[in-house]
Amino acid sequence: MDMEIFKIRPIMISLGILLATYFTFYISGASLIFPSFLLAAIAVGFMVNEDIKTSAVNGAILGVIGGIIINAFFIVLMYVQGYGSYVVSGILGYLLFFVIEVIIAALGGVLGFYVQTETLEDVEPEIPEDA
C-alpha cells in the first residue's frame, strides 16, 4: 500500500495554473483570487486520483504554497506603493485571506476527486470482439 500523500507533480502544475490565472486577473483589474484557488485545487484533486483524503491534503498544500506566494506579493506591492504602515495594521486581514485560501483549496481538492470519480464511472471499458 502506497502511503505517500504528498504528490509534487499535480501541486506544481496547479500552482502554475493558480499563478497564471491570478496574474491574468490582476492585470485585467478583476479580483478573482478565490476562484483561482478553487480552479487550481480542482485540478489537483483531479490529477491525484487516489482517495478523498489525499486530494484534500494536496489541495490544502496547494493553498498554503499559493497563499504564501500571493499574500507575499500583496505585501510587497503595498510597500512599493507607499502603504507600508497600512500593511502592519492589516496583517490580520492577510492572515484571514490565507486561511480562506487554504480552506477553498482543500474543498477544491475534494471537488476534483469527485469529478475524477464521476468521469471514471461514466467510461465503459472496451471489450475486444475476438475474445
GROMACS .gro file of C-alpha atoms in nm:
model
  131
    1MET     CA    1   0.000   0.000   0.000
    2ASP     CA    2   0.140   0.337  -0.102
    3MET     CA    3   0.136   0.573   0.197
    4GLU     CA    4   0.270   0.875   0.011
    5ILE     CA    5   0.012   1.151   0.045
    6PHE     CA    6   0.213   1.446  -0.086
    7LYS     CA    7   0.214   1.447  -0.468
    8ILE     CA    8   0.455   1.708  -0.606
    9ARG     CA    9   0.370   1.694  -0.977
   10PRO     CA   10  -0.003   1.784  -0.953
   11ILE     CA   11   0.075   2.054  -0.697
   12MET     CA   12   0.339   2.217  -0.918
   13ILE     CA   13   0.116   2.206  -1.228
   14SER     CA   14  -0.177   2.354  -1.034
   15LEU     CA   15   0.048   2.616  -0.874
   16GLY     CA   16   0.137   2.726  -1.227
   17ILE     CA   17  -0.234   2.741  -1.313
   18LEU     CA   18  -0.302   2.939  -0.995
   19LEU     CA   19  -0.028   3.194  -1.055
   20ALA     CA   20  -0.114   3.231  -1.425
   21THR     CA   21  -0.483   3.291  -1.354
   22TYR     CA   22  -0.405   3.522  -1.062
   23PHE     CA   23  -0.170   3.745  -1.260
   24THR     CA   24  -0.406   3.745  -1.558
   25PHE     CA   25  -0.690   3.859  -1.333
   26TYR     CA   26  -0.460   4.109  -1.160
   27ILE     CA   27  -0.359   4.266  -1.491
   28SER     CA   28  -0.721   4.283  -1.608
   29GLY     CA   29  -0.833   4.453  -1.287
   30ALA     CA   30  -1.074   4.182  -1.173
   31SER     CA   31  -1.035   4.038  -0.825
   32LEU     CA   32  -1.089   3.667  -0.873
   33ILE     CA   33  -0.838   3.529  -0.625
   34PHE     CA   34  -1.069   3.275  -0.463
   35PRO     CA   35  -1.197   3.128  -0.792
   36SER     CA   36  -0.833   3.091  -0.899
   37PHE     CA   37  -0.762   2.884  -0.588
   38LEU     CA   38  -1.073   2.675  -0.647
   39LEU     CA   39  -0.987   2.608  -1.012
   40ALA     CA   40  -0.627   2.509  -0.936
   41ALA     CA   41  -0.734   2.288  -0.643
   42ILE     CA   42  -0.992   2.109  -0.857
   43ALA     CA   43  -0.710   2.034  -1.099
   44VAL     CA   44  -0.501   1.894  -0.810
   45GLY     CA   45  -0.784   1.672  -0.690
   46PHE     CA   46  -0.845   1.552  -1.045
   47MET     CA   47  -0.479   1.468  -1.108
   48VAL     CA   48  -0.409   1.297  -0.773
   49ASN     CA   49  -0.679   1.033  -0.835
   50GLU     CA   50  -0.627   0.826  -0.518
   51ASP     CA   51  -0.872   0.894  -0.238
   52ILE     CA   52  -1.057   1.187  -0.087
   53LYS     CA   53  -0.807   1.241   0.196
   54THR     CA   54  -0.510   1.260  -0.040
   55SER     CA   55  -0.696   1.503  -0.265
   56ALA     CA   56  -0.790   1.726   0.029
   57VAL     CA   57  -0.435   1.723   0.169
   58ASN     CA   58  -0.281   1.807  -0.168
   59GLY     CA   59  -0.539   2.082  -0.219
   60ALA     CA   60  -0.454   2.226   0.122
   61ILE     CA   61  -0.082   2.211   0.044
   62LEU     CA   62  -0.152   2.399  -0.279
   63GLY     CA   63  -0.349   2.653  -0.075
   64VAL     CA   64  -0.062   2.702   0.169
   65ILE     CA   65   0.203   2.745  -0.100
   66GLY     CA   66  -0.016   2.962  -0.323
   67GLY     CA   67  -0.142   3.166  -0.027
   68ILE     CA   68   0.211   3.242   0.089
   69ILE     CA   69   0.319   3.349  -0.261
   70ILE     CA   70   0.013   3.564  -0.334
   71ASN     CA   71  -0.006   3.727   0.010
   72ALA     CA   72   0.368   3.799  -0.005
   73PHE     CA   73   0.304   3.963  -0.342
   74PHE     CA   74   0.026   4.173  -0.184
   75ILE     CA   75   0.255   4.286   0.098
   76VAL     CA   76   0.543   4.373  -0.136
   77LEU     CA   77   0.304   4.560  -0.365
   78MET     CA   78   0.167   4.760  -0.071
   79TYR     CA   79   0.520   4.857   0.039
   80VAL     CA   80   0.615   4.959  -0.315
   81GLN     CA   81   0.304   5.176  -0.344
   82GLY     CA   82   0.389   5.351  -0.017
   83TYR     CA   83   0.138   5.188   0.216
   84GLY     CA   84   0.397   5.031   0.449
   85SER     CA   85   0.228   5.142   0.772
   86TYR     CA   86  -0.108   5.012   0.647
   87VAL     CA   87   0.041   4.666   0.589
   88VAL     CA   88   0.140   4.638   0.955
   89SER     CA   89  -0.214   4.716   1.067
   90GLY     CA   90  -0.367   4.494   0.800
   91ILE     CA   91  -0.173   4.175   0.878
   92LEU     CA   92  -0.483   4.015   1.033
   93GLY     CA   93  -0.670   4.068   0.708
   94TYR     CA   94  -0.393   3.894   0.516
   95LEU     CA   95  -0.396   3.606   0.765
   96LEU     CA   96  -0.772   3.575   0.719
   97PHE     CA   97  -0.726   3.568   0.341
   98PHE     CA   98  -0.461   3.300   0.385
   99VAL     CA   99  -0.690   3.078   0.595
  100ILE     CA  100  -0.978   3.122   0.349
  101GLU     CA  101  -0.749   3.037   0.056
  102VAL     CA  102  -0.632   2.716   0.226
  103ILE     CA  103  -0.991   2.611   0.305
  104ILE     CA  104  -1.108   2.684  -0.051
  105ALA     CA  105  -0.813   2.489  -0.192
  106ALA     CA  106  -0.885   2.186   0.030
  107LEU     CA  107  -1.251   2.191  -0.077
  108GLY     CA  108  -1.141   2.225  -0.439
  109GLY     CA  109  -0.921   1.917  -0.399
  110VAL     CA  110  -1.223   1.722  -0.277
  111LEU     CA  111  -1.433   1.853  -0.569
  112GLY     CA  112  -1.160   1.747  -0.811
  113PHE     CA  113  -1.162   1.399  -0.659
  114TYR     CA  114  -1.537   1.372  -0.712
  115VAL     CA  115  -1.508   1.499  -1.070
  116GLN     CA  116  -1.245   1.232  -1.136
  117THR     CA  117  -1.458   0.953  -0.989
  118GLU     CA  118  -1.761   1.063  -1.192
  119THR     CA  119  -1.564   1.067  -1.516
  120LEU     CA  120  -1.419   0.723  -1.443
  121GLU     CA  121  -1.765   0.580  -1.369
  122ASP     CA  122  -1.907   0.707  -1.699
  123VAL     CA  123  -1.635   0.546  -1.914
  124GLU     CA  124  -1.715   0.195  -2.030
  125PRO     CA  125  -1.418  -0.036  -2.088
  126GLU     CA  126  -1.365  -0.155  -2.441
  127ILE     CA  127  -1.431  -0.524  -2.490
  128PRO     CA  128  -1.246  -0.679  -2.783
  129GLU     CA  129  -1.479  -0.857  -3.026
  130ASP     CA  130  -1.250  -1.157  -3.078
  131ALA     CA  131  -1.248  -1.251  -2.708
   0.00000   0.00000   0.00000
